């Protein structure tokens, strides 16, 4: 599989932007015209044309053949990007993960609005001194006996595990998600779900 290493600072900045990757992605599959990719991405022809020219100048995209309208294809099937040339590690991880976090938060907000437009935050302390925060719909204050609303999964916690147990838990969680990925959708009308699995050693808190 062909791979290109990206070391040019401008190209690195472009390829660390998920919005620009979405524009490049169709060209990584096969050679396509600007009009074809504009239809797939929803970008205007003029806006996409600007980015195609910039991708070509940066060596990320290449014109294929002499057909008109012109067809373009990604310069490689894989790009190995070296962000350390333009940003520290925390900025790199921010660029990689922040768009997914934002998408997840947008999903949580939409599902919460389906339950209530007005929410409180309840602070509780366990006997051991661990303080937790929990969102409570305004109508639950007046109806404490009412069933809890169905909300998206959003569990956070801190547990003590040996490194062996932590690796075991990571493997089991990954296997569970792989099982559902392989199963796939039952119908084309099935909803899309954003998911996140995470497990890492906790950092000291001041």
XYZ file of N, CA and C in Angstrom:
618
model
N 0.846 -1.188 0.000
C 0.000 0.000 0.000
C 0.885 1.243 0.000
N 0.600 2.173 -0.916
C 1.420 3.372 -1.041
C 1.188 4.296 0.156
N 2.298 4.841 0.679
C 2.213 5.736 1.827
C 3.111 6.936 1.578
N 2.624 8.126 1.933
C 3.397 9.352 1.807
C 3.564 9.955 3.191
N 4.798 10.312 3.539
C 5.058 10.961 4.819
C 4.900 12.469 4.654
N 4.088 13.070 5.514
C 3.807 14.495 5.443
C 4.639 15.233 6.483
N 5.565 16.081 5.998
C 6.427 16.848 6.900
C 6.312 18.343 6.657
N 5.665 18.754 5.562
C 5.491 20.170 5.275
C 4.521 20.768 6.294
N 4.904 21.843 7.002
C 4.054 22.401 8.059
C 2.648 22.763 7.590
N 2.526 23.353 6.409
C 1.202 23.739 5.914
C 0.345 22.506 5.641
N 0.954 21.491 5.036
C 0.218 20.258 4.751
C -0.195 19.558 6.037
N 0.664 19.613 7.054
C 0.341 19.000 8.348
C -0.887 19.685 8.949
N -0.892 21.013 8.939
C -2.023 21.754 9.495
C -3.314 21.398 8.770
N -3.255 21.261 7.471
C -4.446 20.922 6.680
C -4.940 19.531 7.025
N -4.024 18.559 7.093
C -4.429 17.175 7.312
C -4.756 16.867 8.767
N -4.498 17.798 9.672
C -4.923 17.618 11.060
C -6.320 18.190 11.295
N -6.901 18.769 10.255
C -8.238 19.367 10.335
C -9.248 18.366 9.786
N -10.141 17.864 10.649
C -11.079 16.828 10.241
C -11.997 17.308 9.118
N -12.320 18.605 9.087
C -13.181 19.127 8.025
C -12.495 19.005 6.668
N -11.194 19.212 6.629
C -10.460 19.094 5.358
C -10.275 17.622 4.977
N -10.133 16.769 5.969
C -10.012 15.339 5.690
C -11.286 14.825 5.026
N -12.445 15.342 5.458
C -13.710 14.923 4.843
C -13.763 15.295 3.364
N -13.131 16.416 3.010
C -13.088 16.809 1.601
C -12.134 15.925 0.809
N -11.063 15.497 1.457
C -10.060 14.669 0.788
C -10.519 13.218 0.661
N -11.313 12.750 1.617
C -11.659 11.332 1.712
C -12.201 10.728 0.408
N -13.143 11.379 -0.292
C -13.650 10.760 -1.528
C -12.565 10.550 -2.585
N -11.574 11.450 -2.594
C -10.482 11.317 -3.559
C -9.531 10.189 -3.172
N -9.567 9.743 -1.916
C -8.713 8.638 -1.490
C -9.293 7.297 -1.928
N -10.577 7.298 -2.274
C -11.231 6.060 -2.707
C -10.964 5.793 -4.181
N -11.136 6.846 -4.995
C -10.938 6.717 -6.437
C -10.825 8.097 -7.060
N -10.407 8.158 -8.321
C -10.307 9.436 -9.028
C -11.707 9.981 -9.286
N -11.912 11.264 -8.950
C -13.227 11.874 -9.102
C -13.080 13.325 -9.540
N -14.155 13.860 -10.111
C -14.173 15.268 -10.481
C -14.580 16.107 -9.275
N -14.338 17.399 -9.376
C -14.747 18.307 -8.303
C -16.263 18.254 -8.130
N -17.000 18.212 -9.236
C -18.462 18.181 -9.168
C -18.955 16.926 -8.449
N -18.328 15.787 -8.701
C -18.740 14.537 -8.056
C -18.537 14.612 -6.546
N -17.399 15.154 -6.126
C -17.111 15.229 -4.697
C -17.952 16.321 -4.035
N -18.230 17.397 -4.759
C -19.105 18.441 -4.219
C -20.481 17.856 -3.903
N -20.968 16.984 -4.767
C -22.276 16.356 -4.537
C -22.236 15.448 -3.315
N -21.130 14.714 -3.144
C -21.008 13.786 -2.017
C -20.868 14.535 -0.696
N -20.082 15.595 -0.687
C -19.774 16.294 0.559
C -20.753 17.416 0.897
N -21.507 17.871 -0.110
C -22.411 18.993 0.130
C -21.720 20.344 0.047
N -20.427 20.346 -0.277
C -19.688 21.591 -0.446
C -20.063 22.225 -1.777
N -20.000 23.554 -1.854
C -20.239 24.210 -3.134
C -19.074 23.909 -4.077
N -19.356 23.951 -5.368
C -18.331 23.654 -6.372
C -17.149 24.612 -6.230
N -17.435 25.891 -6.019
C -16.358 26.888 -5.928
C -15.498 26.669 -4.684
N -16.147 26.418 -3.540
C -15.390 26.215 -2.300
C -14.524 24.970 -2.395
N -15.082 23.894 -2.938
C -14.299 22.669 -3.079
C -13.174 22.863 -4.086
N -13.451 23.616 -5.158
C -12.413 23.881 -6.156
C -11.200 24.561 -5.548
N -11.441 25.477 -4.600
C -10.332 26.145 -3.920
C -9.478 25.132 -3.174
N -10.132 24.215 -2.433
C -9.378 23.248 -1.642
C -8.696 22.212 -2.517
N -9.294 21.866 -3.632
C -8.638 20.935 -4.557
C -7.337 21.541 -5.064
N -7.373 22.815 -5.451
C -6.155 23.480 -5.921
C -5.099 23.519 -4.816
N -5.541 23.780 -3.586
C -4.584 23.825 -2.475
C -4.027 22.435 -2.192
N -4.874 21.414 -2.215
C -4.399 20.032 -2.021
C -3.352 19.669 -3.067
N -3.592 20.070 -4.318
C -2.645 19.768 -5.401
C -1.324 20.485 -5.140
N -1.415 21.756 -4.742
C -0.179 22.523 -4.480
C 0.631 21.906 -3.353
N -0.048 21.324 -2.359
C 0.641 20.725 -1.216
C 1.100 19.289 -1.492
N 0.770 18.770 -2.667
C 1.190 17.406 -3.004
C 0.313 16.337 -2.395
N -0.856 16.715 -1.886
C -1.775 15.758 -1.281
C -2.680 15.126 -2.334
N -2.943 15.881 -3.400
C -3.860 15.459 -4.460
C -3.160 15.593 -5.802
N -3.526 14.747 -6.750
C -2.920 14.781 -8.087
C -4.010 14.707 -9.145
N -3.786 15.423 -10.226
C -4.697 15.311 -11.361
C -4.392 14.011 -12.102
N -5.448 13.291 -12.472
C -5.294 11.988 -13.114
C -5.771 12.080 -14.551
N -4.890 11.768 -15.512
C -5.270 11.781 -16.911
C -5.477 13.181 -17.447
N -6.039 13.243 -18.663
C -6.256 14.523 -19.341
C -7.739 14.756 -19.628
N -8.604 14.008 -18.963
C -10.039 14.151 -19.188
C -10.520 15.529 -18.754
N -11.615 15.963 -19.365
C -12.280 17.182 -18.951
C -13.762 16.899 -18.752
N -14.333 17.236 -17.583
C -13.661 17.939 -16.488
C -12.574 17.088 -15.837
N -11.605 17.756 -15.239
C -10.451 17.074 -14.658
C -10.870 16.158 -13.517
N -10.152 15.050 -13.420
C -10.357 14.119 -12.302
C -9.121 14.148 -11.416
N -9.357 14.017 -10.111
C -8.271 14.086 -9.144
C -8.312 12.858 -8.231
N -7.135 12.480 -7.765
C -7.031 11.356 -6.835
C -5.961 11.681 -5.789
N -6.163 11.172 -4.574
C -5.184 11.398 -3.510
C -3.823 10.866 -3.931
N -2.764 11.539 -3.488
C -1.405 11.160 -3.870
C -0.996 9.818 -3.283
N -1.736 9.315 -2.293
C -1.415 8.032 -1.676
C -2.669 7.483 -1.002
N -2.635 6.196 -0.691
C -3.729 5.582 0.059
C -3.559 5.808 1.553
N -2.329 6.129 1.973
C -2.040 6.406 3.376
C -1.136 7.627 3.478
N -1.402 8.478 4.460
C -0.547 9.618 4.748
C -0.031 9.485 6.179
N 1.267 9.533 6.346
C 1.886 9.488 7.666
C 2.259 10.921 8.043
N 1.516 11.503 8.992
C 1.659 12.908 9.344
C 2.561 13.044 10.565
N 3.418 14.063 10.557
C 4.334 14.307 11.680
C 3.952 15.622 12.368
N 2.913 15.602 13.244
C 2.453 16.844 13.885
C 3.484 17.491 14.797
N 4.477 16.729 15.262
C 5.460 17.288 16.199
C 6.229 18.456 15.589
N 6.185 18.588 14.280
C 6.886 19.692 13.620
C 6.154 21.029 13.800
N 4.866 20.964 14.125
C 4.102 22.211 14.195
C 3.307 22.380 15.493
N 3.221 21.342 16.330
C 2.399 21.466 17.541
C 2.866 20.494 18.609
N 2.648 20.842 19.899
C 2.972 19.910 20.982
C 1.961 18.775 21.037
N 2.281 17.759 21.843
C 1.451 16.558 21.913
C 0.020 16.862 22.348
N -0.165 17.744 23.341
C -1.531 18.006 23.800
C -2.369 18.668 22.720
N -1.751 19.524 21.887
C -2.484 20.123 20.768
C -2.825 19.075 19.712
N -1.910 18.132 19.482
C -2.183 17.059 18.518
C -3.388 16.231 18.960
N -3.412 15.845 20.253
C -4.521 15.048 20.760
C -5.822 15.846 20.747
N -5.728 17.143 21.014
C -6.908 18.017 20.932
C -7.475 18.005 19.515
N -6.596 18.135 18.518
C -7.046 18.149 17.131
C -7.655 16.813 16.723
N -7.100 15.718 17.246
C -7.611 14.392 16.890
C -8.950 14.092 17.547
N -9.091 14.469 18.814
C -10.235 13.994 19.594
C -11.334 15.023 19.802
N -11.024 16.326 19.751
C -12.041 17.334 20.041
C -13.254 17.240 19.113
N -13.094 17.048 17.788
C -14.297 16.949 16.948
C -15.226 15.813 17.381
N -14.656 14.686 17.800
C -15.488 13.566 18.244
C -16.189 13.906 19.559
N -15.463 14.573 20.480
C -16.086 14.991 21.736
C -17.250 15.927 21.452
N -17.038 16.887 20.541
C -18.093 17.845 20.212
C -19.317 17.145 19.639
N -19.071 16.185 18.779
C -20.189 15.439 18.185
C -20.942 14.664 19.266
N -20.199 14.076 20.196
C -20.821 13.332 21.293
C -21.659 14.272 22.163
N -21.117 15.450 22.494
C -21.842 16.407 23.318
C -23.096 16.920 22.614
N -23.013 17.101 21.311
C -24.199 17.519 20.553
C -25.293 16.457 20.638
N -24.882 15.195 20.585
C -25.850 14.106 20.721
C -26.484 14.085 22.103
N -25.658 14.274 23.147
C -26.189 14.327 24.507
C -27.175 15.484 24.655
N -26.827 16.646 24.120
C -27.702 17.820 24.234
C -29.047 17.561 23.564
N -29.018 16.997 22.378
C -30.268 16.708 21.653
C -31.152 15.754 22.446
N -30.549 14.697 23.015
C -31.342 13.714 23.757
C -31.876 14.300 25.064
N -31.103 15.169 25.717
C -31.590 15.814 26.936
C -32.770 16.739 26.632
N -32.694 17.449 25.499
C -33.793 18.355 25.142
C -35.089 17.593 24.870
N -34.969 16.362 24.445
C -36.177 15.567 24.221
C -36.897 15.287 25.538
N -36.132 15.274 26.616
C -36.704 14.998 27.943
C -37.176 16.284 28.602
N -36.357 17.342 28.538
C -36.699 18.602 29.188
C -35.785 19.703 28.667
N -36.317 20.918 28.629
C -35.502 22.080 28.263
C -34.831 22.676 29.497
N -35.281 22.280 30.681
C -34.786 22.880 31.912
C -34.190 21.794 32.809
N -32.926 21.975 33.212
C -32.217 20.962 33.989
C -31.522 21.576 35.202
N -31.416 20.777 36.250
C -30.616 21.111 37.419
C -29.415 20.162 37.462
N -28.412 20.523 38.276
C -27.280 19.630 38.539
C -27.281 19.334 40.034
N -27.358 18.057 40.358
C -27.407 17.618 41.752
C -26.025 17.132 42.179
N -25.474 17.753 43.242
C -24.199 17.309 43.814
C -24.490 16.381 44.988
N -23.867 15.214 44.991
C -24.061 14.252 46.079
C -22.706 13.758 46.558
N -22.636 13.430 47.833
C -21.410 12.880 48.400
C -21.677 11.470 48.892
N -20.758 10.558 48.585
C -20.850 9.193 49.088
C -20.283 9.162 50.504
N -20.568 8.094 51.273
C -19.980 7.985 52.616
C -18.457 8.079 52.614
N -17.839 7.680 51.489
C -16.379 7.743 51.406
C -15.846 9.100 51.019
N -16.759 10.052 50.760
C -16.302 11.401 50.449
C -16.182 11.703 48.966
N -16.630 10.790 48.102
C -16.582 11.040 46.663
C -17.812 11.850 46.260
N -17.595 13.014 45.682
C -18.691 13.873 45.252
C -19.010 13.582 43.793
N -20.286 13.367 43.530
C -20.730 13.102 42.172
C -21.662 14.204 41.711
N -21.764 14.344 40.394
C -22.686 15.315 39.797
C -23.668 14.563 38.913
N -24.916 14.932 39.000
C -25.955 14.248 38.237
C -26.955 15.270 37.708
N -27.294 15.179 36.441
C -28.275 16.084 35.878
C -29.689 15.619 36.256
N -30.545 16.572 36.584
C -31.915 16.268 37.003
C -32.861 17.183 36.237
N -33.802 16.610 35.531
C -34.785 17.414 34.807
C -35.643 18.189 35.795
N -36.031 19.397 35.399
C -36.797 20.255 36.301
C -38.081 19.577 36.771
N -38.747 18.833 35.884
C -40.009 18.205 36.283
C -39.794 17.095 37.315
N -38.544 16.566 37.395
C -38.278 15.533 38.395
C -38.282 16.103 39.814
N -38.004 17.401 39.963
C -38.024 18.024 41.282
C -39.442 17.983 41.861
N -40.400 18.237 40.989
C -41.801 18.252 41.424
C -42.424 16.865 41.405
N -41.798 15.935 40.689
C -42.342 14.574 40.587
C -41.245 13.565 40.954
N -40.790 13.569 42.206
C -39.653 12.705 42.595
C -39.940 11.213 42.445
N -41.207 10.816 42.432
C -41.547 9.399 42.315
C -41.672 8.948 40.860
N -41.605 9.894 39.944
C -41.749 9.539 38.530
C -40.550 8.720 38.065
N -40.757 7.800 37.112
C -39.626 7.018 36.584
C -38.551 7.929 35.985
N -37.313 7.541 36.160
C -36.213 8.326 35.597
C -36.293 8.323 34.074
N -35.997 9.452 33.446
C -36.068 9.508 31.979
C -34.963 8.676 31.344
N -35.232 8.188 30.148
C -34.227 7.426 29.394
C -33.249 8.411 28.761
N -31.998 8.352 29.181
C -30.955 9.240 28.669
C -29.816 8.415 28.078
N -28.986 9.030 27.231
C -27.847 8.298 26.666
C -26.897 7.828 27.760
N -26.182 6.754 27.483
C -25.183 6.249 28.420
C -24.061 7.272 28.556
N -23.745 7.626 29.795
C -22.666 8.585 30.039
C -22.107 8.347 31.429
N -21.522 7.190 31.626
C -20.994 6.816 32.931
C -19.507 7.159 33.033
N -19.156 7.831 34.127
C -17.763 8.133 34.415
C -17.462 7.650 35.828
N -16.258 7.222 36.057
C -15.899 6.781 37.389
C -14.409 6.557 37.507
N -13.963 6.376 38.731
C -12.555 6.071 39.006
C -12.524 4.778 39.814
N -11.822 3.791 39.323
C -11.721 2.514 40.018
C -10.251 2.124 40.152
N -9.966 1.321 41.160
C -8.610 0.821 41.342
C -8.505 -0.571 40.728
N -7.547 -0.719 39.815
C -7.326 -1.996 39.136
C -5.831 -2.248 39.029
N -5.466 -3.509 39.019
C -4.083 -3.831 38.660
C -3.923 -3.571 37.174
N -2.700 -3.410 36.718
C -2.490 -3.168 35.279
C -2.966 -4.356 34.460
N -2.826 -5.547 35.020
C -3.310 -6.737 34.316
C -4.823 -6.687 34.158
N -5.535 -6.305 35.237
C -6.991 -6.210 35.172
C -7.422 -5.090 34.216
N -6.669 -3.984 34.213
C -7.003 -2.877 33.314
C -6.878 -3.317 31.860
N -5.825 -4.085 31.537
C -5.658 -4.593 30.173
C -6.791 -5.559 29.823
N -7.179 -6.382 30.793
C -8.273 -7.327 30.571
C -9.575 -6.586 30.285
N -9.859 -5.534 31.065
C -11.079 -4.763 30.861
C -11.065 -4.076 29.502
N -9.929 -3.512 29.118
C -9.800 -2.869 27.812
C -10.097 -3.860 26.688
N -9.547 -5.064 26.798
C -9.752 -6.092 25.779
C -11.225 -6.489 25.684
N -11.872 -6.649 26.826
C -13.273 -7.063 26.843
C -14.188 -5.983 26.260
N -13.928 -4.713 26.613
C -14.745 -3.625 26.075
C -14.569 -3.503 24.569
N -13.325 -3.617 24.104
C -13.059 -3.539 22.667
C -13.731 -4.671 21.917
N -13.700 -5.874 22.500
C -14.325 -7.035 21.864
C -15.837 -6.855 21.772
N -16.426 -6.264 22.807
C -17.869 -6.037 22.802
C -18.267 -5.098 21.661
N -17.532 -4.002 21.493
C -17.851 -3.070 20.419
C -17.606 -3.695 19.058
N -16.541 -4.495 18.935
C -16.254 -5.160 17.667
C -17.402 -6.093 17.282
N -17.985 -6.743 18.280
C -19.111 -7.651 18.029
C -20.279 -6.910 17.382
N -20.579 -5.713 17.886
C -21.699 -4.951 17.334
C -21.351 -4.334 15.986
N -20.094 -3.970 15.787
C -19.673 -3.482 14.478
C -19.848 -4.567 13.417
N -19.428 -5.789 13.742
C -19.508 -6.886 12.791
C -20.956 -7.261 12.491
N -21.818 -7.126 13.505
C -23.229 -7.452 13.313
C -23.894 -6.490 12.348
N -23.530 -5.216 12.451
C -24.042 -4.214 11.522
C -25.510 -3.894 11.733
N -26.032 -3.044 10.844
C -27.420 -2.600 10.938
C -28.371 -3.690 10.481
N -29.556 -3.699 11.071
C -30.588 -4.645 10.662
C -31.365 -4.110 9.464
N -31.593 -2.802 9.428
C -32.290 -2.171 8.301
C -31.601 -0.854 7.975
N -31.762 -0.346 6.745
C -31.169 0.955 6.389
C -31.736 2.105 7.215
N -32.870 1.889 7.854
C -33.507 2.943 8.648
C -32.986 2.998 10.089
N -32.119 2.076 10.469
C -31.582 2.079 11.830
C -30.869 3.406 12.123
N -30.967 3.855 13.375
C -30.312 5.103 13.776
C -28.796 4.935 13.834
N -28.100 6.070 13.684
C -26.657 6.104 13.903
C -26.404 6.486 15.361
N -25.432 5.846 15.989
C -25.075 6.143 17.374
C -23.601 6.504 17.463
N -23.309 7.539 18.234
C -21.930 7.899 18.528
C -21.554 7.197 19.820
N -20.401 6.554 19.854
C -19.998 5.859 21.073
C -18.579 6.260 21.458
N -18.280 6.072 22.734
C -16.925 6.299 23.213
C -16.616 5.291 24.312
N -15.507 4.624 24.167
C -14.989 3.754 25.218
C -13.634 4.301 25.636
N -13.423 4.474 26.893
C -12.138 5.005 27.324
C -11.718 4.426 28.666
N -10.452 4.152 28.795
C -9.903 3.682 30.069
C -8.435 4.080 30.109
N -8.073 4.889 31.087
C -6.676 5.285 31.212
C -6.373 5.525 32.687
N -5.107 5.479 33.039
C -4.736 5.761 34.422
C -5.066 7.206 34.755
N -5.618 7.430 35.930
C -6.021 8.763 36.352
C -4.791 9.597 36.670
N -4.912 10.898 36.468
C -3.811 11.810 36.789
C -4.051 12.387 38.180
N -3.001 12.792 38.887
C -3.187 13.399 40.211
C -3.985 14.683 40.110
N -4.896 14.889 41.054
C -5.699 16.101 41.078
C -5.290 16.953 42.259
N -5.099 18.242 42.026
C -4.688 19.161 43.099
C -5.895 19.623 43.903
